Amino acid sequence: MNPPGTPQAPGGDRSTRSAGPTGSARPQDHATSGRGALNREVIVSAAIEYVDEHGLAMLTMRRLGEHLGVEAMSLYRYVNGREDLLEEIVRRMVGGLHVDRARRELLAGPGWQAYLQWLAHAVRRLARQHPQLFPLIATRHPAAPWLRPPLRSLDVVEDFLATLVDRGFTMENAVMAYRAFTSYLLGYLLLEVSTISGRTVAEESLTEVANSPPPSPVPLDDYPYIQRLETWLSQDHTDLEFELSLEDMLDRIERLLAGDRT
Amino acid sequence: MNPPGTPQAPGGDRSTRSAGPTGSARPQDHATSGRGALNREVIVSAAIEYVDEHGLAMLTMRRLGEHLGVEAMSLYRYVNGREDLLEEIVRRMVGGLHVDRARRELLAGPGWQAYLQWLAHAVRRLARQHPQLFPLIATRHPAAPWLRPPLRSLDVVEDFLATLVDRGFTMENAVMAYRAFTSYLLGYLLLEVSTISGRTVAEESLTEVANSPPPSPVPLDDYPYIQRLETWLSQDHTDLEFELSLEDMLDRIERLLAGDRT
DNA sequence: ACCTGAACACCGTTCAAGT
DNA sequence: ACCTGAACACCGTTCAAGT
């Protein structure tokens, strides 16, 4: 399955499902030498950190190497190239949304709403913590193309469907709920995040690149309505707005169920 | 305003609002020489064409130059670098959504619903015509950061707000409608498009790059629910699904209005 | 006025070589 | 086993030079 030339990541076990509490970090007691401790996990963490600070465009194999105190070429032992690194970042971020059955039962209780509420908030937390990275989640096409952003991880989708079907959704309705939930979240958060990171990235590319002209403040004559509504338009999404539209969306899903029974 | 070193685009009038029926293509009767006819418009068109065919990652100043039968450096006379080119592509795509007042009245009639219906379908047409480009629309941060994707163009947003306010929306409700509409469309279309272009791009990067291993078909043991629902999940979004959820969203906007009157 | 050649700084990636 | 140096092919972009 693997072309012979391809460098092999040591300990490169791709399955996310496995990770029991045992196999997380093999004990490496002989000199955890501060410098030489290079591995896939460290690299991905550093990359996330770097992007959060400098923006996605600044993430370069060479710069990441430097940031880690290592030549860029060393990274290729653990990461199968830049694409693979980005993919792994997404996997890692999204992977945190998976909860085991027990925890899920606790979260959800008898209804499905509490679980979806929790999931939505978890994704939002992610988006706001890593505004630079979230568009990646929304844009990258996964291995399984019918696995849509922003959930991505098979584990998370499995959680989602299991919860709903166990609570009495038909298969068709579960899928419709998945789509509704998923596109609501994606659309909402992409916009919310674009206001946050829009400014952030702009500032950086100004200090970092420093040759692009400052994004000219557009003159609003000729646009009377926009002018009148600018204060409202530029207002940040509030937590309340998220809660309300989220509930609205959950209601829509509930109506799916109701429509089924009548 | 312009740093002296910056190359200046001839005829580089940025305002989109201007374009009366007169100034579209200055008559250049002296030898419209098939080769030398390089200008901003031609470049942008070629770029769009190129991306549609080869994917965004393949769009390179040098390759685009070659595609146009010209050295890459020539492009810099008309386009202020790659970033500017991308921005212009977005401007051009989104610009087509602007309709003058007369046409809008015709479209909308007395209600606002017909206009929003038309707009939603126009954006969807765009997304499906240029699946490779649509994520760009969703991701690029505009000059005015409160101008959210996917509408982007000041003209279009002005159209949107004017239509609603003229039909009796309060300012606050018009903005809420703008957000609801915008994030609904963005979320929905991003997902729809990701199924289309997911496959497309995968095939290309396979023929073009040819060294990445074929995206391994994920084994679905361990994921019983996904397995059961796969056929549903992988089903393409249908036109009907779009219509239904669109109407649903318009209803939500209508409830904004109703809530105001009670 | 418009295009080009040559050059610069920077990429991602490979591979033989070092320790 | 792990990292590096050198190299390759390819970027975006600038600028003096050609016509």
Coordinates of C-alpha atoms (C1' of nucleotides) in Angstrom, one line a residue:
Chain A
M1 CA 0.0 0.0 0.0
N2 CA 2.9 2.3 0.7
P3 CA 5.2 3.3 -2.1
P4 CA 8.7 2.2 -1.2
G5 CA 10.3 5.7 -1.4
T6 CA 7.9 7.1 1.2
P7 CA 9.5 7.9 4.5
Q8 CA 7.9 6.0 7.3
A9 CA 6.8 7.7 10.5
P10 CA 8.0 5.7 13.5
G11 CA 5.0 4.8 15.7
G12 CA 2.9 6.1 12.9
D13 CA -0.3 4.5 13.9
R14 CA -3.1 6.4 12.2
S15 CA -6.1 4.9 13.8
T16 CA -7.6 7.4 16.2
R17 CA -10.0 5.0 17.7
S18 CA -7.4 2.9 19.4
A19 CA -5.9 5.2 22.0
G20 CA -6.6 3.5 25.3
P21 CA -5.2 5.2 28.4
T22 CA -2.1 2.9 28.1
G23 CA -0.6 3.7 24.7
S24 CA -0.5 7.4 24.9
A25 CA 3.2 8.1 25.5
R26 CA 5.6 5.2 25.5
P27 CA 7.9 5.7 28.5
Q28 CA 11.3 7.0 27.2
D29 CA 13.2 7.2 30.5
H30 CA 16.7 7.3 29.0
A31 CA 17.4 11.0 28.8
T32 CA 14.3 12.9 27.7
S33 CA 16.8 15.3 26.2
G34 CA 15.2 18.7 25.9
R35 CA 16.4 19.2 22.3
G36 CA 16.2 15.8 20.6
A37 CA 12.7 15.1 21.7
L38 CA 11.3 15.3 18.2
N39 CA 8.2 13.3 17.3
R40 CA 5.0 13.6 15.4
E41 CA 3.0 14.9 18.4
V42 CA 5.5 17.6 19.2
I43 CA 5.7 18.8 15.7
V44 CA 1.9 19.0 15.3
S45 CA 1.6 20.9 18.6
A46 CA 4.3 23.3 17.5
A47 CA 2.6 23.9 14.2
I48 CA -0.7 24.7 15.8
E49 CA 1.0 27.1 18.2
Y50 CA 2.9 28.7 15.3
V51 CA -0.2 29.2 13.2
D52 CA -2.2 30.6 16.1
E53 CA 0.6 33.2 16.6
H54 CA 1.6 34.0 13.0
G55 CA -1.2 32.9 10.7
L56 CA -1.5 30.0 8.4
A57 CA 0.4 31.5 5.5
M58 CA 3.4 31.8 7.7
L59 CA 3.6 28.1 8.4
T60 CA 6.4 26.8 6.4
M61 CA 8.3 23.6 6.8
R62 CA 11.6 25.6 7.1
R63 CA 10.2 28.1 9.6
L64 CA 8.6 25.4 11.6
G65 CA 11.9 23.6 11.7
E66 CA 13.7 26.7 12.9
H67 CA 11.0 27.2 15.5
L68 CA 11.7 23.7 16.8
G69 CA 15.5 24.3 16.7
V70 CA 16.0 21.7 14.0
E71 CA 16.6 21.6 10.3
A72 CA 13.4 21.5 8.2
M73 CA 14.4 18.2 6.7
S74 CA 14.2 16.5 10.0
L75 CA 10.5 17.0 10.0
Y76 CA 10.1 14.6 7.1
R77 CA 10.9 11.7 9.4
Y78 CA 7.7 12.2 11.2
V79 CA 5.4 14.1 8.9
N80 CA 4.7 13.0 5.4
G81 CA 5.1 16.5 3.9
R82 CA 3.2 19.7 4.5
E83 CA -0.2 18.4 3.3
D84 CA 0.0 15.6 5.8
L85 CA 0.9 18.0 8.6
L86 CA -2.1 20.2 7.9
E87 CA -4.3 17.1 7.7
E88 CA -3.0 16.0 11.1
I89 CA -3.6 19.4 12.6
V90 CA -7.3 19.1 11.6
R91 CA -7.5 15.5 12.9
R92 CA -6.1 16.6 16.2
M93 CA -8.4 19.5 16.7
V94 CA -11.5 17.7 15.6
G95 CA -10.4 14.6 17.6
G96 CA -11.0 16.4 20.8
L97 CA -14.7 16.3 20.1
H98 CA -15.0 12.6 20.5
V99 CA -16.3 11.4 23.9
D100 CA -16.7 7.8 24.9
R101 CA -20.1 6.3 25.4
A102 CA -20.1 6.7 29.2
R103 CA -19.3 10.4 29.1
R104 CA -21.9 10.8 26.3
E105 CA -24.6 9.2 28.3
L106 CA -23.8 11.5 31.2
L107 CA -23.9 14.5 28.9
A108 CA -27.0 13.7 27.0
G109 CA -29.1 12.0 29.6
P110 CA -32.4 10.8 28.0
G111 CA -32.6 13.4 25.3
W112 CA -30.4 14.2 22.3
Q113 CA -30.6 17.9 22.7
A114 CA -28.1 18.2 25.5
Y115 CA -25.5 16.3 23.5
L116 CA -26.0 18.5 20.4
Q117 CA -25.8 21.5 22.6
W118 CA -22.5 20.3 24.1
L119 CA -21.1 19.4 20.7
A120 CA -22.0 22.8 19.2
H121 CA -20.4 24.6 22.1
A122 CA -17.3 22.5 21.9
V123 CA -16.9 23.2 18.2
R124 CA -17.4 26.9 18.8
R125 CA -14.7 26.8 21.5
L126 CA -12.4 25.2 19.0
A127 CA -13.2 27.8 16.4
R128 CA -12.6 30.7 18.8
Q129 CA -9.4 29.2 20.2
H130 CA -7.9 28.7 16.8
P131 CA -9.5 31.2 14.4
Q132 CA -6.6 30.8 12.0
L133 CA -7.1 27.1 11.8
F134 CA -10.9 26.9 11.6
P135 CA -11.1 27.7 7.9
L136 CA -8.8 24.7 7.4
I137 CA -11.4 22.5 9.0
A138 CA -14.1 24.0 6.8
T139 CA -12.1 23.7 3.6
R140 CA -9.9 20.6 3.5
H141 CA -11.6 17.7 1.9
P142 CA -11.4 14.6 4.0
A143 CA -10.5 11.1 2.9
A144 CA -14.2 10.1 3.1
P145 CA -15.8 12.9 1.0
W146 CA -19.2 12.3 2.4
L147 CA -17.8 13.1 5.8
R148 CA -18.5 16.8 5.9
P149 CA -16.9 19.6 7.8
P150 CA -16.8 20.7 10.4
L151 CA -17.0 17.3 12.2
R152 CA -14.7 15.4 10.0
S153 CA -13.6 12.7 12.4
L154 CA -15.3 9.3 12.0
D155 CA -15.5 9.0 15.8
V156 CA -17.4 12.3 16.1
V157 CA -19.8 11.4 13.4
E158 CA -20.3 8.0 14.9
D159 CA -21.1 9.6 18.2
F160 CA -23.5 12.0 16.6
L161 CA -25.4 9.3 14.7
A162 CA -25.4 6.9 17.5
T163 CA -26.9 9.4 19.9
L164 CA -29.7 10.3 17.6
V165 CA -30.6 6.9 16.4
D166 CA -30.6 5.5 19.9
R167 CA -33.0 8.3 20.8
G168 CA -35.5 7.2 18.2
F169 CA -34.5 9.0 15.0
T170 CA -35.0 7.1 11.8
M171 CA -31.8 6.7 9.7
E172 CA -33.0 9.2 7.2
N173 CA -33.8 11.8 9.9
A174 CA -30.5 11.2 11.6
V175 CA -28.7 12.1 8.4
M176 CA -30.9 15.1 7.8
A177 CA -30.2 16.2 11.3
Y178 CA -26.5 15.7 10.7
R179 CA -26.6 17.9 7.6
A180 CA -28.6 20.6 9.2
F181 CA -26.5 20.7 12.3
T182 CA -23.3 20.6 10.4
S183 CA -24.1 23.3 7.9
Y184 CA -25.5 25.6 10.5
L185 CA -22.4 25.3 12.6
L186 CA -20.1 25.7 9.7
G187 CA -21.8 28.8 8.3
Y188 CA -22.2 30.5 11.7
L189 CA -18.7 29.9 13.0
L190 CA -17.0 30.7 9.8
L191 CA -18.6 34.1 9.8
E192 CA -17.9 34.6 13.5
V193 CA -14.3 33.6 13.1
S194 CA -13.8 35.7 10.1
T195 CA -14.5 38.9 12.1
I196 CA -12.0 37.8 14.7
S197 CA -9.1 36.6 12.6
G198 CA -9.8 39.1 9.9
R199 CA -8.4 41.9 12.0
T200 CA -5.7 39.7 13.6
V201 CA -4.3 38.5 10.3
A202 CA -4.4 41.9 8.8
E203 CA -2.3 43.3 11.6
E204 CA 0.2 40.6 11.3
S205 CA 0.7 40.7 7.6
L206 CA 1.2 44.3 8.2
T207 CA 4.0 43.9 10.6
E208 CA 5.4 40.7 9.1
V209 CA 5.2 41.5 5.4
A210 CA 5.1 45.2 5.8
N211 CA 5.1 46.0 2.1
S212 CA 1.4 45.6 1.4
P213 CA -0.5 48.8 1.6
P214 CA -2.7 49.1 4.6
P215 CA -6.2 47.8 3.7
S216 CA -7.7 51.0 2.6
P217 CA -10.7 52.0 4.7
V218 CA -13.4 51.8 2.0
P219 CA -15.3 55.1 1.5
L220 CA -19.0 54.5 2.0
D221 CA -20.6 57.3 0.0
D222 CA -22.8 55.7 -2.6
Y223 CA -23.9 53.1 -0.1
P224 CA -26.5 54.9 2.1
Y225 CA -28.0 51.7 3.6
I226 CA -24.7 50.2 4.5
Q227 CA -23.7 53.5 6.0
R228 CA -26.8 53.6 8.2
L229 CA -26.4 50.0 9.3
E230 CA -22.6 49.9 9.7
T231 CA -22.7 50.0 13.5
W232 CA -25.0 47.1 13.5
L233 CA -23.2 45.2 10.8
S234 CA -19.8 45.5 12.5
Q235 CA -21.1 44.4 15.8
D236 CA -19.5 41.2 16.9
H237 CA -21.6 38.1 17.2
T238 CA -22.7 37.8 20.8
D239 CA -22.9 34.6 22.8
L240 CA -26.6 35.2 23.0
E241 CA -27.0 35.3 19.2
F242 CA -25.3 31.9 19.0
E243 CA -27.5 30.4 21.7
L244 CA -30.6 31.6 20.1
S245 CA -29.9 30.5 16.6
L246 CA -28.6 27.2 17.9
E247 CA -31.9 26.6 19.7
D248 CA -33.7 27.6 16.6
M249 CA -31.8 25.0 14.7
L250 CA -32.5 22.3 17.3
D251 CA -36.1 23.1 17.1
R252 CA -36.0 22.5 13.4
I253 CA -34.5 19.1 14.0
E254 CA -37.2 18.4 16.5
R255 CA -39.8 19.2 14.0
L256 CA -38.2 16.5 11.8
L257 CA -39.1 14.0 14.5
A258 CA -42.6 15.4 15.1
G259 CA -43.3 15.3 11.4
D260 CA -42.5 11.7 11.4
R261 CA -45.0 10.7 14.0
T262 CA -47.9 12.5 12.5
Chain B
M1 CA -1.5 56.6 -0.9
N2 CA 0.5 54.4 -3.2
P3 CA 4.0 53.5 -2.3
P4 CA 6.2 54.7 -5.2
G5 CA 7.7 51.3 -5.9
T6 CA 4.3 49.7 -6.6
P7 CA 3.6 48.9 -10.2
Q8 CA 0.6 50.7 -11.4
A9 CA -2.2 49.0 -13.3
P10 CA -3.2 51.0 -16.3
G11 CA -6.9 51.7 -16.3
G12 CA -6.7 50.4 -12.8
D13 CA -10.0 51.8 -11.6
R14 CA -11.1 49.8 -8.6
S15 CA -14.6 51.1 -8.1
T16 CA -17.1 48.5 -9.2
R17 CA -20.0 50.9 -8.8
S18 CA -19.0 53.0 -11.8
A19 CA -19.4 50.7 -14.8
G20 CA -22.0 52.3 -16.9
P21 CA -22.9 50.7 -20.2
T22 CA -20.4 52.9 -21.9
G23 CA -17.0 52.2 -20.2
S24 CA -17.0 48.5 -20.4
A25 CA -14.4 47.9 -23.1
R26 CA -12.6 50.9 -24.6
P27 CA -12.6 50.5 -28.4
Q28 CA -9.1 49.5 -29.4
D29 CA -9.5 49.4 -33.1
H30 CA -5.8 49.6 -34.0
A31 CA -4.9 45.9 -34.4
T32 CA -6.7 43.9 -31.7
S33 CA -3.6 41.7 -32.0
G34 CA -4.6 38.2 -30.9
R35 CA -1.5 37.7 -28.8
G36 CA -0.6 41.1 -27.3
A37 CA -4.1 41.7 -26.0
L38 CA -3.1 41.5 -22.3
N39 CA -5.0 43.4 -19.7
R40 CA -6.5 42.9 -16.2
E41 CA -9.7 41.5 -17.4
V42 CA -8.1 38.9 -19.7
I43 CA -5.8 37.8 -16.9
V44 CA -8.6 37.4 -14.4
S45 CA -10.7 35.5 -16.8
A46 CA -7.8 33.2 -17.7
A47 CA -7.1 32.7 -14.0
I48 CA -10.7 31.6 -13.3
E49 CA -10.7 29.3 -16.2
Y50 CA -7.4 27.8 -15.1
V51 CA -8.6 27.2 -11.6
D52 CA -11.8 25.7 -12.7
E53 CA -9.8 23.2 -14.7
H54 CA -6.7 22.5 -12.6
G55 CA -7.6 23.5 -9.0
L56 CA -6.6 26.4 -6.9
A57 CA -3.3 25.0 -5.8
M58 CA -2.2 24.8 -9.4
L59 CA -2.7 28.5 -10.0
T60 CA 0.8 30.0 -10.1
M61 CA 1.9 33.3 -11.6
R62 CA 4.3 31.4 -13.8
R63 CA 1.9 28.8 -15.0
L64 CA -0.8 31.4 -15.6
G65 CA 1.7 33.4 -17.7
E66 CA 2.5 30.3 -19.7
H67 CA -1.2 29.6 -20.2
L68 CA -1.5 33.1 -21.6
G69 CA 1.5 32.7 -23.8
V70 CA 3.5 35.3 -21.9
E71 CA 6.2 35.5 -19.3
A72 CA 5.0 35.5 -15.7
M73 CA 6.6 38.9 -15.1
S74 CA 4.3 40.6 -17.6
L75 CA 1.3 39.9 -15.4
Y76 CA 2.7 42.3 -12.7
R77 CA 1.9 45.2 -15.0
Y78 CA -1.8 44.5 -14.5
V79 CA -2.2 42.6 -11.3
N80 CA -0.6 43.7 -8.1
G81 CA 0.7 40.3 -7.2
R82 CA -0.9 37.0 -6.5
E83 CA -3.0 38.1 -3.6
D84 CA -4.5 40.9 -5.6
L85 CA -5.3 38.5 -8.4
L86 CA -7.2 36.2 -6.0
E87 CA -9.0 39.2 -4.5
E88 CA -10.0 40.3 -8.0
I89 CA -11.3 36.9 -8.9
V90 CA -13.6 37.0 -5.9
R91 CA -14.7 40.5 -6.7
R92 CA -15.5 39.5 -10.2
M93 CA -17.5 36.4 -9.2
V94 CA -19.4 38.2 -6.5
G95 CA -19.9 41.3 -8.6
G96 CA -22.3 39.4 -10.9
L97 CA -24.8 39.3 -8.1
H98 CA -25.4 43.0 -8.2
V99 CA -28.5 44.1 -10.0
D100 CA -29.6 47.7 -10.6
R101 CA -32.6 49.0 -8.9
A102 CA -35.0 48.6 -11.8
R103 CA -34.2 44.9 -12.3
R104 CA -34.5 44.4 -8.6
E105 CA -37.9 45.9 -8.4
L106 CA -38.9 43.6 -11.2
L107 CA -37.5 40.6 -9.4
A108 CA -38.8 41.4 -6.0
G109 CA -42.1 42.9 -6.7
P110 CA -43.9 44.0 -3.5
G111 CA -42.2 41.4 -1.3
W112 CA -38.7 40.8 -0.2
Q113 CA -38.9 37.0 -0.5
A114 CA -38.6 36.8 -4.2
Y115 CA -35.4 38.9 -4.2
L116 CA -33.8 36.7 -1.5
Q117 CA -34.9 33.6 -3.4
W118 CA -33.3 35.0 -6.5
L119 CA -30.1 35.9 -4.7
A120 CA -29.8 32.6 -3.0
H121 CA -30.1 30.7 -6.3
A122 CA -27.7 33.1 -8.0
V123 CA -25.0 32.4 -5.3
R124 CA -25.7 28.7 -5.5
R125 CA -25.2 28.8 -9.3
L126 CA -21.9 30.5 -8.7
A127 CA -20.8 27.9 -6.2
R128 CA -21.7 25.0 -8.5
Q129 CA -20.1 26.6 -11.5
H130 CA -16.8 27.3 -9.7
P131 CA -16.6 24.8 -6.9
Q132 CA -12.8 25.3 -6.7
L133 CA -13.2 29.0 -6.2
F134 CA -16.1 29.1 -3.8
P135 CA -14.0 28.3 -0.7
L136 CA -12.0 31.4 -1.6
I137 CA -15.2 33.4 -1.3
A138 CA -15.8 31.9 2.0
T139 CA -12.4 32.3 3.4
R140 CA -10.7 35.5 2.2
H141 CA -11.1 38.3 4.6
P142 CA -12.4 41.4 2.8
A143 CA -11.2 45.0 3.1
A144 CA -14.2 45.8 5.2
P145 CA -14.1 43.0 7.8
W146 CA -17.7 43.5 8.8
L147 CA -18.7 42.6 5.2
R148 CA -19.0 38.9 5.6
P149 CA -18.8 36.2 3.0
P150 CA -20.3 35.1 0.8
L151 CA -21.8 38.4 -0.4
R152 CA -18.7 40.5 -0.1
S153 CA -19.4 43.1 -2.6
L154 CA -20.6 46.4 -1.2
D155 CA -23.0 46.6 -4.1
V156 CA -24.7 43.3 -3.2
V157 CA -24.9 44.1 0.5
E158 CA -26.4 47.4 -0.4
D159 CA -28.9 45.7 -2.6
F160 CA -29.8 43.3 0.2
L161 CA -30.3 45.9 2.9
A162 CA -32.1 48.4 0.6
T163 CA -34.6 45.7 -0.4
L164 CA -35.4 44.7 3.2
V165 CA -35.5 48.2 4.7
D166 CA -37.6 49.5 1.9
R167 CA -40.0 46.6 2.7
G168 CA -40.4 47.6 6.3
F169 CA -37.6 45.9 8.1
T170 CA -36.1 47.8 11.0
M171 CA -32.4 48.4 10.8
E172 CA -31.6 45.8 13.4
N173 CA -33.8 43.2 11.8
A174 CA -32.3 43.8 8.4
V175 CA -28.9 43.1 9.8
M176 CA -30.1 40.0 11.6
A177 CA -31.6 38.9 8.3
Y178 CA -28.4 39.6 6.6
R179 CA -26.5 37.4 9.0
A180 CA -29.0 34.6 9.0
F181 CA -29.2 34.5 5.2
T182 CA -25.5 34.8 4.8
S183 CA -24.5 32.1 7.2
Y184 CA -27.2 29.8 6.0
L185 CA -26.0 30.1 2.4
L186 CA -22.3 29.9 3.3
G187 CA -22.7 26.8 5.4
Y188 CA -25.0 25.0 3.0
L189 CA -23.1 25.7 -0.1
L190 CA -19.7 25.1 1.3
L191 CA -20.8 21.6 2.2
E192 CA -22.6 21.0 -1.1
V193 CA -19.5 22.1 -3.0
S194 CA -17.1 20.1 -0.9
T195 CA -18.8 17.0 -2.1
I196 CA -18.5 18.1 -5.7
S197 CA -15.0 19.4 -5.7
G198 CA -13.7 16.9 -3.2
R199 CA -13.8 14.2 -5.8
T200 CA -12.7 16.5 -8.6
V201 CA -9.6 17.8 -6.9
A202 CA -8.7 14.3 -5.6
E203 CA -8.6 13.0 -9.2
E204 CA -6.5 15.9 -10.4
S205 CA -3.9 15.8 -7.7
L206 CA -3.7 12.2 -8.6
T207 CA -3.0 12.7 -12.2
E208 CA -1.1 15.9 -11.7
V209 CA 1.0 15.2 -8.7
A210 CA 0.8 11.4 -9.1
N211 CA 3.1 10.6 -6.1
S212 CA 0.5 10.9 -3.3
P213 CA -0.9 7.6 -2.4
P214 CA -4.6 7.2 -3.5
P215 CA -6.8 8.4 -0.7
S216 CA -7.2 5.1 1.0
P217 CA -10.9 4.0 1.3
V218 CA -11.4 4.1 5.0
P219 CA -12.4 0.8 6.6
L220 CA -15.7 1.2 8.4
D221 CA -15.6 -1.6 10.9
D222 CA -15.8 -0.1 14.4
Y223 CA -18.3 2.4 13.0
P224 CA -21.6 0.6 12.9
Y225 CA -23.8 3.6 12.7
I226 CA -21.9 5.3 9.9
Q227 CA -21.9 2.0 8.1
R228 CA -25.6 1.7 8.3
L229 CA -26.1 5.3 7.2
E230 CA -23.4 5.5 4.6
T231 CA -25.7 5.4 1.6
W232 CA -27.7 8.2 3.0
L233 CA -24.7 10.2 4.1
S234 CA -23.0 10.0 0.8
Q235 CA -26.1 11.0 -1.1
D236 CA -25.7 14.3 -2.9
H237 CA -27.6 17.3 -1.8
T238 CA -30.6 17.5 -4.0
D239 CA -32.2 20.6 -5.4
L240 CA -35.2 19.9 -3.3
E241 CA -33.2 19.9 -0.1
F242 CA -31.9 23.3 -1.0
E243 CA -35.3 24.7 -1.7
L244 CA -36.8 23.3 1.5
S245 CA -34.1 24.6 3.8
L246 CA -34.0 27.9 2.0
E247 CA -37.8 28.4 2.6
D248 CA -37.2 27.3 6.1
M249 CA -34.7 30.1 6.5
L250 CA -36.9 32.7 4.9
D251 CA -39.6 31.7 7.3
R252 CA -37.3 32.4 10.1
I253 CA -36.6 35.8 8.8
E254 CA -40.3 36.4 8.4
R255 CA -40.8 35.5 12.1
L256 CA -38.3 38.3 12.9
L257 CA -40.8 40.7 11.3
A258 CA -43.8 39.2 12.9
G259 CA -42.1 39.2 16.3
D260 CA -41.6 42.9 15.9
R261 CA -45.2 43.7 15.3
T262 CA -46.6 41.9 18.3
Chain C
dA1 C1' 4.1 51.4 -23.6
dC2 C1' 4.7 46.9 -23.0
dC3 C1' 7.2 42.8 -22.5
dT4 C1' 11.6 40.1 -21.1
dG5 C1' 16.0 38.1 -18.8
dA6 C1' 18.4 37.7 -15.1
dA7 C1' 18.5 37.7 -10.4
dC8 C1' 17.0 37.3 -5.4
dA9 C1' 15.0 35.3 -1.5
dC10 C1' 12.3 31.8 -0.4
dC11 C1' 9.6 27.4 -0.9
dG12 C1' 8.8 21.8 -0.5
dT13 C1' 11.1 17.7 -0.9
dT14 C1' 14.8 14.0 -1.8
dC15 C1' 18.8 11.6 -0.7
dA16 C1' 23.3 10.4 0.3
dA17 C1' 26.1 11.3 4.1
dG18 C1' 27.3 12.1 8.8
dT19 C1' 27.1 10.9 13.9
Chain D
dA1 C1' 18.2 5.8 14.8
dC2 C1' 18.1 10.3 14.0
dC3 C1' 19.6 14.5 12.1
dT4 C1' 22.1 17.4 8.4
dG5 C1' 24.2 19.5 3.9
dA6 C1' 23.7 19.9 -0.5
dA7 C1' 21.0 19.8 -4.2
dC8 C1' 16.7 20.1 -7.3
dA9 C1' 12.7 22.0 -9.1
dC10 C1' 9.7 25.4 -8.4
dC11 C1' 7.8 29.6 -6.2
dG12 C1' 6.7 35.2 -6.0
dT13 C1' 8.6 39.4 -7.0
dT14 C1' 11.9 43.2 -8.6
dC15 C1' 14.3 45.8 -11.8
dA16 C1' 17.2 47.1 -15.3
dA17 C1' 17.1 46.3 -20.0
dG18 C1' 15.2 45.6 -24.5
dT19 C1' 11.9 46.7 -28.5

